Coordinates of C-alpha atoms and ligand atoms in Angstrom, one line a residue:
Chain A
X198 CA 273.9 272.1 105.5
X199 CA 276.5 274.8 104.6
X200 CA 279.8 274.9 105.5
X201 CA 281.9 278.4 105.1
X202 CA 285.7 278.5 104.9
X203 CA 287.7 281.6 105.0
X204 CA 290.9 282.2 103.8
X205 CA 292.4 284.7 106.7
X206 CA 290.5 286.5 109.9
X207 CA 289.5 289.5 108.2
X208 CA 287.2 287.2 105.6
X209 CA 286.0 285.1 108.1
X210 CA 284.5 288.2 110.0
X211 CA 283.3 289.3 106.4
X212 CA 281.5 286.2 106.1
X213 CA 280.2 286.3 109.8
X214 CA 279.0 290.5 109.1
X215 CA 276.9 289.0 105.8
X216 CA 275.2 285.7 107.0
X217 CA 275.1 286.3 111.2
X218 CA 272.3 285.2 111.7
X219 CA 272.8 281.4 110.1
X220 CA 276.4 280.9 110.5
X221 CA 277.9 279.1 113.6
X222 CA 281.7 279.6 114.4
X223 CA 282.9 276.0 114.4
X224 CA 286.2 275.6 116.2
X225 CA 287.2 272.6 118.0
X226 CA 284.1 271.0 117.2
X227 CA 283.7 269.1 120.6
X228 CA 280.6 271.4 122.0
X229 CA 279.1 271.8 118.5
X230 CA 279.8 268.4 117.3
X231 CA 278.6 265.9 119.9
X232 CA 276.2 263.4 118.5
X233 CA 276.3 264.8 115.3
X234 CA 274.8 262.5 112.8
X235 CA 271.5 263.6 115.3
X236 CA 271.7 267.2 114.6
X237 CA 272.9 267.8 111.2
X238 CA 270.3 269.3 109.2
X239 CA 269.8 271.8 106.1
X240 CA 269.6 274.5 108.3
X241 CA 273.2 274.2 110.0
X242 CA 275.9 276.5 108.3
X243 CA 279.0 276.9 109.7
X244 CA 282.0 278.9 109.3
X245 CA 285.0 276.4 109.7
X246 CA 287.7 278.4 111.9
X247 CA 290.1 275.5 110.9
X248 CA 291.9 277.0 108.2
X249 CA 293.2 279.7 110.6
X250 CA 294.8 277.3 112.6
X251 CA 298.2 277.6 111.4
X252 CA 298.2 281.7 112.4
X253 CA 295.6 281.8 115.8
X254 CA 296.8 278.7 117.9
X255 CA 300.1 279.4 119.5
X256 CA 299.8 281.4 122.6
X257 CA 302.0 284.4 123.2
X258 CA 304.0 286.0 126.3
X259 CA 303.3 289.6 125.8
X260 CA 305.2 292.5 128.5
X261 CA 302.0 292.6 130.5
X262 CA 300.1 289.5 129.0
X263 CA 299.8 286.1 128.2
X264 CA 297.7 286.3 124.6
X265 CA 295.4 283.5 124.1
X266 CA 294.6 282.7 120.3
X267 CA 291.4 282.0 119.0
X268 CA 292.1 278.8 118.1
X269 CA 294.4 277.9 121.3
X270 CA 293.4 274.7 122.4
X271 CA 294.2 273.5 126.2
X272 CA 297.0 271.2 124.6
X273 CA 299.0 274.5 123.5
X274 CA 298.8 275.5 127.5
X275 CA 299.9 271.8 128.5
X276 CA 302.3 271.4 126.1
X277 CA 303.7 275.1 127.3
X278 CA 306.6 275.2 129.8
X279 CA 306.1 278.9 129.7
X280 CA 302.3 279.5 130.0
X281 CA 301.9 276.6 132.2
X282 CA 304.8 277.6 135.0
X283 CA 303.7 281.6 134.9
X284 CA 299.6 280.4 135.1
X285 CA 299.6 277.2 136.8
X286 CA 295.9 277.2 136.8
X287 CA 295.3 277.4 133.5
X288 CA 297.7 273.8 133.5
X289 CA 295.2 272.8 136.4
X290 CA 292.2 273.2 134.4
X291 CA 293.1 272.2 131.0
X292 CA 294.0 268.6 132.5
X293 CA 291.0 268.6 133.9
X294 CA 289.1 269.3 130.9
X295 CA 288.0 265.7 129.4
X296 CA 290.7 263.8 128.3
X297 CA 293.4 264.0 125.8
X298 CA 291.0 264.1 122.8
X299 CA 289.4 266.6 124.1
X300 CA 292.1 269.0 125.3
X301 CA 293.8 268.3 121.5
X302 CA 290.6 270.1 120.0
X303 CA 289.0 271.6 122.1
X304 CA 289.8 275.6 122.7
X305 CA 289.9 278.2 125.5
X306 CA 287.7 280.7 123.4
X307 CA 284.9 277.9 122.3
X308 CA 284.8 277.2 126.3
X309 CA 283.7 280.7 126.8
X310 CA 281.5 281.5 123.5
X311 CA 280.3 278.2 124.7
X312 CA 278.6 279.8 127.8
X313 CA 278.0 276.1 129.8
X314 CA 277.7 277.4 133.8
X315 CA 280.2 274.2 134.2
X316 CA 282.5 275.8 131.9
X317 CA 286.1 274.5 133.3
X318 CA 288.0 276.8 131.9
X319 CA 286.4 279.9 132.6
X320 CA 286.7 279.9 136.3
X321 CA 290.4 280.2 136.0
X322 CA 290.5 282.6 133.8
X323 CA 288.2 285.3 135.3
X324 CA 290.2 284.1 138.5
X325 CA 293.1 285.6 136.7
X326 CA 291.0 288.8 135.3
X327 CA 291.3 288.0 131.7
X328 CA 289.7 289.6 128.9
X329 CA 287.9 288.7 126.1
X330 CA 289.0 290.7 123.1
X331 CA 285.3 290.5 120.7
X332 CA 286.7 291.7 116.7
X333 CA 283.9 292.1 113.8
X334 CA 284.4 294.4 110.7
X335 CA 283.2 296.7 113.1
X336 CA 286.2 297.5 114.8
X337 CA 287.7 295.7 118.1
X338 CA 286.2 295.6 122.0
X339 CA 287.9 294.4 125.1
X340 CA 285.9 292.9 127.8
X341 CA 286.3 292.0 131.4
X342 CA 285.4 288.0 131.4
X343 CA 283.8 288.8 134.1
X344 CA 281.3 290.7 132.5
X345 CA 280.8 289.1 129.6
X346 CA 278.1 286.8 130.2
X347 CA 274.3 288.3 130.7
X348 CA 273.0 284.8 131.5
X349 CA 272.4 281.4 131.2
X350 CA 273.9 281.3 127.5
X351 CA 273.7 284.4 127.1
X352 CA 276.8 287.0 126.6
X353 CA 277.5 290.6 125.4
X354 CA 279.0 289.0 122.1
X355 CA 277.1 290.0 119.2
X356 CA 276.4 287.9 116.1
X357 CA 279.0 288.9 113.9
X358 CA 281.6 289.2 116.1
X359 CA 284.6 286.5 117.1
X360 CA 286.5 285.7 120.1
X361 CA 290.1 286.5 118.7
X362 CA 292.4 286.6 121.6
X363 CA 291.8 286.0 125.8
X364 CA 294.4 288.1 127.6
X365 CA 295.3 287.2 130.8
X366 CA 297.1 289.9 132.9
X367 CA 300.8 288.8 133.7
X368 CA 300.5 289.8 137.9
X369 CA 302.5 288.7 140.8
X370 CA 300.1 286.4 142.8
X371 CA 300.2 285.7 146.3
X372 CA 297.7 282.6 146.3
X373 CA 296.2 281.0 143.6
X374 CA 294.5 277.6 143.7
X375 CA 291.9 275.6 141.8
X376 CA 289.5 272.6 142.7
X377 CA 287.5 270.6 140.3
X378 CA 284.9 268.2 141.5
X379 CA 283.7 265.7 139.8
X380 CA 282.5 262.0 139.3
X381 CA 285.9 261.2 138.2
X382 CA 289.5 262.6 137.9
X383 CA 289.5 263.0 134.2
X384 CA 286.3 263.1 131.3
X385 CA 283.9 264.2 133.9
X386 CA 281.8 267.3 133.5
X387 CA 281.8 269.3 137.0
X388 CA 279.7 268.8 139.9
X389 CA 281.3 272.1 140.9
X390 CA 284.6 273.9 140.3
X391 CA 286.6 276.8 141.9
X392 CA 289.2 279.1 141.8
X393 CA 290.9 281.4 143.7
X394 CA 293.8 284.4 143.4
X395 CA 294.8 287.1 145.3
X396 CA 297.0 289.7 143.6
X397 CA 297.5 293.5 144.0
X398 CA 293.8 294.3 143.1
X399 CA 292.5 291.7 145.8
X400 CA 290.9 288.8 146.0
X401 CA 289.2 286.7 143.2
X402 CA 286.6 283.7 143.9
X403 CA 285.2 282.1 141.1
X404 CA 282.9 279.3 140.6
X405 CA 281.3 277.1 138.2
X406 CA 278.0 274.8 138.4
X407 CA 276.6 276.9 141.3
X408 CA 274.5 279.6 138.9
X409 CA 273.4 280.0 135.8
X410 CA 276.6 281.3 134.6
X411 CA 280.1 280.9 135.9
X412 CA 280.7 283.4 138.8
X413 CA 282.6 285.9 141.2
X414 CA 281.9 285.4 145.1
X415 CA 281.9 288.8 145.7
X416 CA 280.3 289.0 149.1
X417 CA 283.0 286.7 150.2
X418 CA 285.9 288.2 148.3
X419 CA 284.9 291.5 149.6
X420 CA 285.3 289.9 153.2
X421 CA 288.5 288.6 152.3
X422 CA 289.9 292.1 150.9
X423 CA 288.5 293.6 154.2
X424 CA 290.5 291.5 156.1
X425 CA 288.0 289.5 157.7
X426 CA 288.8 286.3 159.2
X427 CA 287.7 283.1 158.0
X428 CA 285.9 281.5 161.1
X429 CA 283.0 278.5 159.9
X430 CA 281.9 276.4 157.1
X431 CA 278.6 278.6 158.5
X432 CA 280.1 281.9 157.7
X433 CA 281.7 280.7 154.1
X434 CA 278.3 279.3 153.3
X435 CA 276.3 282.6 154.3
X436 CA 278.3 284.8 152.2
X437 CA 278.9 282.5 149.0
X438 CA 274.8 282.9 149.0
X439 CA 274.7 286.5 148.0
X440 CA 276.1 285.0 144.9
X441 CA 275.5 281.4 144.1
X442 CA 272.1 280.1 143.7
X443 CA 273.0 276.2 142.7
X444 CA 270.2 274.0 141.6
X445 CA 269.8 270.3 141.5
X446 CA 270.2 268.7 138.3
X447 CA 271.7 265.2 136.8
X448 CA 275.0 265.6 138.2
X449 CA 274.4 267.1 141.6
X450 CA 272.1 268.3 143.8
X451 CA 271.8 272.2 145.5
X452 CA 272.7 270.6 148.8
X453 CA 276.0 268.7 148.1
X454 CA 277.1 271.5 145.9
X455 CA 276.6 274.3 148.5
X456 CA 278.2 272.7 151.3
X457 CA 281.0 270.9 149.5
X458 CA 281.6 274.3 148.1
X459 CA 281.5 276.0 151.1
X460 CA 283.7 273.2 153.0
X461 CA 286.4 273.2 150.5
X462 CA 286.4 277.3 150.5
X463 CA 286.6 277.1 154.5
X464 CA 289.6 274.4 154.5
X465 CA 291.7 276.7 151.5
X466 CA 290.8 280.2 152.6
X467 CA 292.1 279.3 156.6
X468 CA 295.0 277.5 155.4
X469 CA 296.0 280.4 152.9
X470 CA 295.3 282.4 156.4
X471 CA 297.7 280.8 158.1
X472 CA 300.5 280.9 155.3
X473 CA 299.7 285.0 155.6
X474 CA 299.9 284.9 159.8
X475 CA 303.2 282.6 159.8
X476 CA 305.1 284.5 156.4
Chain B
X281 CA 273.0 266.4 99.0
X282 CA 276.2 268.3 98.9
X283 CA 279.7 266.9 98.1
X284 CA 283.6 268.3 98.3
X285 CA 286.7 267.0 97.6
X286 CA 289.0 266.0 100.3
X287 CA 292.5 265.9 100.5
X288 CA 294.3 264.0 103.3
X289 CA 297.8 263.2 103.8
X290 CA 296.0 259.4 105.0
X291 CA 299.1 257.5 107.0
X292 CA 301.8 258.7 104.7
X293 CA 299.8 259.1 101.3
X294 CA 298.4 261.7 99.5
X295 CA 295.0 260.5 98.6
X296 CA 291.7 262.6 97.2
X297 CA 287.7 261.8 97.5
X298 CA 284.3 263.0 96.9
X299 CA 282.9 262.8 100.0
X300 CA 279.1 264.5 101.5
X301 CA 279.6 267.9 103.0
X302 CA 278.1 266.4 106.3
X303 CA 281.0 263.8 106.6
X304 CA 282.6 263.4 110.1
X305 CA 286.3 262.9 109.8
X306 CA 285.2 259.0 111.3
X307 CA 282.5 258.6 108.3
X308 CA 284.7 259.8 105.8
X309 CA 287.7 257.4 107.2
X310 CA 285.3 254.6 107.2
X311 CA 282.7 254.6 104.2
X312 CA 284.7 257.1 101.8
X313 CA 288.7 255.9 102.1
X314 CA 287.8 252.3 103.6
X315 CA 290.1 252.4 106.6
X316 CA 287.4 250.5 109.2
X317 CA 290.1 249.5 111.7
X318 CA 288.5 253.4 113.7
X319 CA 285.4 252.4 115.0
X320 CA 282.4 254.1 116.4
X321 CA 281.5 253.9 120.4
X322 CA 279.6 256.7 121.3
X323 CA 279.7 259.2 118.8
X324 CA 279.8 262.0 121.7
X325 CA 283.7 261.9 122.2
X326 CA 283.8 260.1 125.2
X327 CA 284.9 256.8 124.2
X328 CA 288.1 257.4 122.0
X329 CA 287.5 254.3 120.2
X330 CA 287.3 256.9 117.0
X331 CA 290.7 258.3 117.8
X332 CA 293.1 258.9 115.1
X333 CA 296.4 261.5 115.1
X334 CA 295.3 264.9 113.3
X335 CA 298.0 267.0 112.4
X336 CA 300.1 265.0 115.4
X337 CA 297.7 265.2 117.8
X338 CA 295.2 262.4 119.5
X339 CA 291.5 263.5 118.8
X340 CA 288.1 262.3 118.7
X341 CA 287.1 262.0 114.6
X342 CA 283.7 261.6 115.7
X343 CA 284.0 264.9 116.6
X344 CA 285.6 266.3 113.5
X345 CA 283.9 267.4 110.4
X346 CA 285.5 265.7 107.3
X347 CA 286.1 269.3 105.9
X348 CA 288.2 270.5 108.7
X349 CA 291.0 268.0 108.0
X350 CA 291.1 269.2 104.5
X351 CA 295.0 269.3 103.5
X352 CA 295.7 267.6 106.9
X353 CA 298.0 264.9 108.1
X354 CA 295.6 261.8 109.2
X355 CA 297.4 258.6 110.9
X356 CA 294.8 255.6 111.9
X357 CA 295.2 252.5 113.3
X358 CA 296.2 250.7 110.2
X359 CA 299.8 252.5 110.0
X360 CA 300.6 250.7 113.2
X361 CA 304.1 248.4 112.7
X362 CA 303.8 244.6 114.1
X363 CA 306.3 245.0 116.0
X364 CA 304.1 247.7 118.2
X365 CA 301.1 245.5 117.9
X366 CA 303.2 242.3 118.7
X367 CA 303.9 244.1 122.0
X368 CA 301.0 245.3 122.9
X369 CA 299.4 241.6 122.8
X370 CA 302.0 240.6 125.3
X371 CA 300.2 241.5 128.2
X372 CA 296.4 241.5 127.1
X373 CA 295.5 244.9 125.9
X374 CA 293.0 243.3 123.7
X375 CA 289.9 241.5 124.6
X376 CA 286.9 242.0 122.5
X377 CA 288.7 244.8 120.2
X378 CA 286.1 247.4 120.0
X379 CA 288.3 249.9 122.2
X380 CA 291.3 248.7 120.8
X381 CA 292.2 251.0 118.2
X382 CA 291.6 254.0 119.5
X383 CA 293.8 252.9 122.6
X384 CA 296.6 252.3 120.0
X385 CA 296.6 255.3 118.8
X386 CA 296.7 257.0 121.8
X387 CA 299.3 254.9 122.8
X388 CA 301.3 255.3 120.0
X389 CA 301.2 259.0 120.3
X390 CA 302.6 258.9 124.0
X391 CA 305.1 256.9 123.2
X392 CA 306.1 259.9 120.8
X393 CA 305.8 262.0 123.4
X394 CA 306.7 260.0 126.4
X395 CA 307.6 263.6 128.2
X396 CA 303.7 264.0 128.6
X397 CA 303.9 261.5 132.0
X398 CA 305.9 264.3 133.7
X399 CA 302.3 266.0 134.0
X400 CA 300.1 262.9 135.2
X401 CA 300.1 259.4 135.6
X402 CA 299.9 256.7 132.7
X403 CA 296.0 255.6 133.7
X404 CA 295.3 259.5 133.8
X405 CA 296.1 259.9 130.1
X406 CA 294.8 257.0 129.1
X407 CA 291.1 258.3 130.9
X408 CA 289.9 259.0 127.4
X409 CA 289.5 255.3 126.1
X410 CA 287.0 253.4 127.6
X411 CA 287.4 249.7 127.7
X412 CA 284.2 247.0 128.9
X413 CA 286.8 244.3 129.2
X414 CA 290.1 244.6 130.1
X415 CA 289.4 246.8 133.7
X416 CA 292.7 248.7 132.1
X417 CA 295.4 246.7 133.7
X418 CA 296.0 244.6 130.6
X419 CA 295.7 248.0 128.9
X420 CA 298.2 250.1 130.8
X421 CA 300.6 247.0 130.9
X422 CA 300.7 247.0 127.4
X423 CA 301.5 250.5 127.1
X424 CA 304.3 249.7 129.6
X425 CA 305.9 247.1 127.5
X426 CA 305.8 249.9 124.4
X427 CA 307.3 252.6 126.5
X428 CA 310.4 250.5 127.9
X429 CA 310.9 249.7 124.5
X430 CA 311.0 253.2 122.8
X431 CA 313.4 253.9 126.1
X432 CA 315.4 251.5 125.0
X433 CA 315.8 252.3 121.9
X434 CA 316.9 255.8 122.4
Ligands
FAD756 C1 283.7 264.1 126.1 C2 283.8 265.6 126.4 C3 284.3 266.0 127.6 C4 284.3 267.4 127.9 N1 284.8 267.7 129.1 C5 284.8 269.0 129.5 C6 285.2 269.4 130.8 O1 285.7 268.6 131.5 N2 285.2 270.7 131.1 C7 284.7 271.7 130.2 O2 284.7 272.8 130.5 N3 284.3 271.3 129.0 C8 284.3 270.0 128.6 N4 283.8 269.6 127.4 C9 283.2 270.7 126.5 C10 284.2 271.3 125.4 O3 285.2 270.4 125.2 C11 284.8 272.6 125.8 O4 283.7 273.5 126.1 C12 285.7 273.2 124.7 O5 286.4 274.2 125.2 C13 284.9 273.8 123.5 O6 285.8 274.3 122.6 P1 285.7 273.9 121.0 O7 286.8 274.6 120.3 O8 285.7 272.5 120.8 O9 284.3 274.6 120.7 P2 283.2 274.3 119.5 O10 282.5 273.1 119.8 O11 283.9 274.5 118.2 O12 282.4 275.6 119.7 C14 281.7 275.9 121.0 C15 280.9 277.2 120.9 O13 281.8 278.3 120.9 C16 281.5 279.1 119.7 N5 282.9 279.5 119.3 C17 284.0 278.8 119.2 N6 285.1 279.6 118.9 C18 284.6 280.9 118.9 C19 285.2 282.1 118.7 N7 286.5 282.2 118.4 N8 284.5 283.2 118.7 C20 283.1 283.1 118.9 N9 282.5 282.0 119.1 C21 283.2 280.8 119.1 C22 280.9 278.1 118.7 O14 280.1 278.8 117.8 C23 280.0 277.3 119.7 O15 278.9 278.0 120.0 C24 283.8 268.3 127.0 C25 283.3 267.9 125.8 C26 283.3 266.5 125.5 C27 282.7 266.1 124.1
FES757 S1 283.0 257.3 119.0 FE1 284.2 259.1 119.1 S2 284.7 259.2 121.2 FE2 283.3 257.6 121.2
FES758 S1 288.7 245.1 124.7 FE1 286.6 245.1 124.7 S2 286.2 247.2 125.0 FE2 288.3 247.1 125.3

């Protein structure tokens, strides 16, 4: 086992540009390091992020962003009168992110670069059209969350590069909502999750645990930007499957996730309809 | 098998060890600086019966390497005061004990930051220590008891 620790960002990309292929960012630790005394092994290296905690954790109000640090863990959102009254769905999901241990260590960029489908904190973010900003000694690239992934665990992030900041538009929104279901309230991975925004560039619906990575509705959010009406639990259902193809696995099965989905979609989107008819 | 030397500030004191690269923060606490009041559930950080305050905040030290805490602040179970403990024994928080000092520590750290409840309820912060005995009312009672105090105080 090897562990690397850099000294500032610019060495720790150095590192990651001369040993890519054998060195695993570790930040938070609680993806990478569950169950560990089964997994270490000689051929683990890792490149500790934690002596960059002191410069990459706060998060920061820019003119037309809030700025997500590497190392920002859900905590630094709770703990943020700021970030959590501008983005109240980042406060939604980060409490429903395990429990307190977990939201302490665990960070926003280590829940993306994790890739999991049932990633909670993605959802809200691409729901908010935040980018990922990728940095190697390459240079710097920004890119849409939304495309970021390829696949199941599979993303456009190359070996040697880091997640250094998530930048999350600052718009006005009109709705916004997010729904976690799980076995539990709290330290429960989701059966399914979802959120929704609609801003000046339309309508967002993202979700988690219904394909093999987390993602946009579009077939329904191009109904909703249309200005079609939201009429059955039928209708939802038909147009979240040009997108969603859930499976059955140990914490759900196709069936509940599809129509709980498309139940929960139907009982927001008519409500949030009839907000717009009476305002 | 590789070794470093780790420097904690451990509950107040500077102290220094050789410990193996491949050290969680828990093993290091346990086998290296002899502090077994943390204990071991699950190893997967969904117990919390490993937690300890890093840097100030509640985490899992199962799921910390030894390394990252290097220079760090560390606070386990054994810095608690008897007057905290004392309190929490008032209304059964304790049964068997294996649960119990992670659910100290996490107590402990609310009552430092008692503002936290403003953002969910008392048995919704305490969802990351699991407990086979107590079914939690004991538990939350006990953290009850610590809260009124601090209030009290201040
Ligand atoms: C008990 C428990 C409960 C959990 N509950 C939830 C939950 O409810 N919802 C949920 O979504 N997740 C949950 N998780 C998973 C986990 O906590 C999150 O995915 C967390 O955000 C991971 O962040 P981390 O900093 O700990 O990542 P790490 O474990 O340090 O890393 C995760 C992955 O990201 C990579 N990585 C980290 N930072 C970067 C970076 N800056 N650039 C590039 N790659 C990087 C690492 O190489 C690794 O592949 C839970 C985990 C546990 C143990
Ligand atoms: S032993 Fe660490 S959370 Fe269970
Ligand atoms: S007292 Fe036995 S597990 Fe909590």
């Amino acid at each position: 086992m090897r562990v690397l620790t850099p000294s500032g960002l610019d060495h720790a990309l150095a590192l990651l540009a001369e040993f890519e292929s054998s060195l695993t960012p570790l930040a938070g630790g609680t993806d990478l390091l569950v169950s560990w005394p089964h997994q270490n092994s000689d051929e683990v290296g890792f490149l500790d992020l934690s002596p960059l905690r002191a410069e990459h954790s706060a998060p920061r109000l820019e003119q037309d962003a809030l700025v997500l640090s590497m190392l920002t863990t859900y905590w630094d959102v709770i703990a943020s009168e700021e970030v959590r009254t501008e983005f109240p769905l980042l406060l939604a999901a980060a409490l429903k992110v395990g429990a307190v241990q977990i939201q302490s260590a665990g960070t926003w960029a280590g829940n993306i670069a994790n890739g999991s489908p049932a990633a909670d904190g993605v959802p809200v973010l691409m729901a908010y059209g935040a980018e990922v900003v990728l940095r190697s000694t390459r240079g710097e690239v920004r890119v849409p969350l939304d495309r970021y992934y390829l696949g199941y665990k599979q993303s456009v992030r190359a070996l040697d590069q880091l997640i250094v900041e998530i930048r999350v538009p600052r718009r006005k929104r009109e709705i916004e909502w997010f729904h976690k279901v799980g076995a539990r309230f709290a330290q429960a991975i989701s059966k399914l999750g979802v959120a929704v925004t609609r801003d000046e560039t339309g309508h967002r619906v993202v979700v988690n645990s219904v394909a093999p990575t987390v993602v946009r509705c579009r077939a329904l959010e191009d109904h909703l930007d249309q200005g079609g009406k939201i009429e059955s639990v039928e209708q939802v259902r038909a147009l979240l499957s040009f997108d969603i193809a859930p499976i059955d696995d140990i914490r759900s099965t196709s069936r509940y996730r599809e129509s709980v989905l498309s139940r929960l979609l139907y009982f927001y989107l008519r409500k949030a309809n009839l907000r717009k008819a009476n305002g | 098998m590789s070794h470093f030397d780790l420097t904690l500030e451990l509950n107040g004191k500077k102290v220094t060890r050789k410990i193996p690269l491949r050290s969680r923060l828990l093993d290091a606490l346990r086998y290296d600086f002899g502090l077994t009041g943390t204990k071991e559930g699950c190893g997967e950080g969904e117990c919390g019966a490993c937690t300890v305050l890093l840097s100030g905040r509640p985490v899992n030290s199962c799921l910390v390497l030894a390394r990252q805490a290097e220079g760090c602040k560390v606070e386990t179970v054994e810095s608690t005061s008897t007057e905290t403990l004392r309190r929490l024994n008032a209304t059964g928080t304790s049964q068997c004990g294996a649960c119990t000092p992670g659910i100290v520590m996490t107590a402990r750290w609310l009552c430092d930051n008692p503002q936290t409840l403003d953002l969910m309820s008392l048995r919704e912060f305490m969802s990351g220590n699991l407990c086979r005995c107590t079914g939690y009312d004991g538990v939350l009672s006990g953290i009850e008891c610590l809260l009124d105090q601090e209030e009290g105080e201040s």
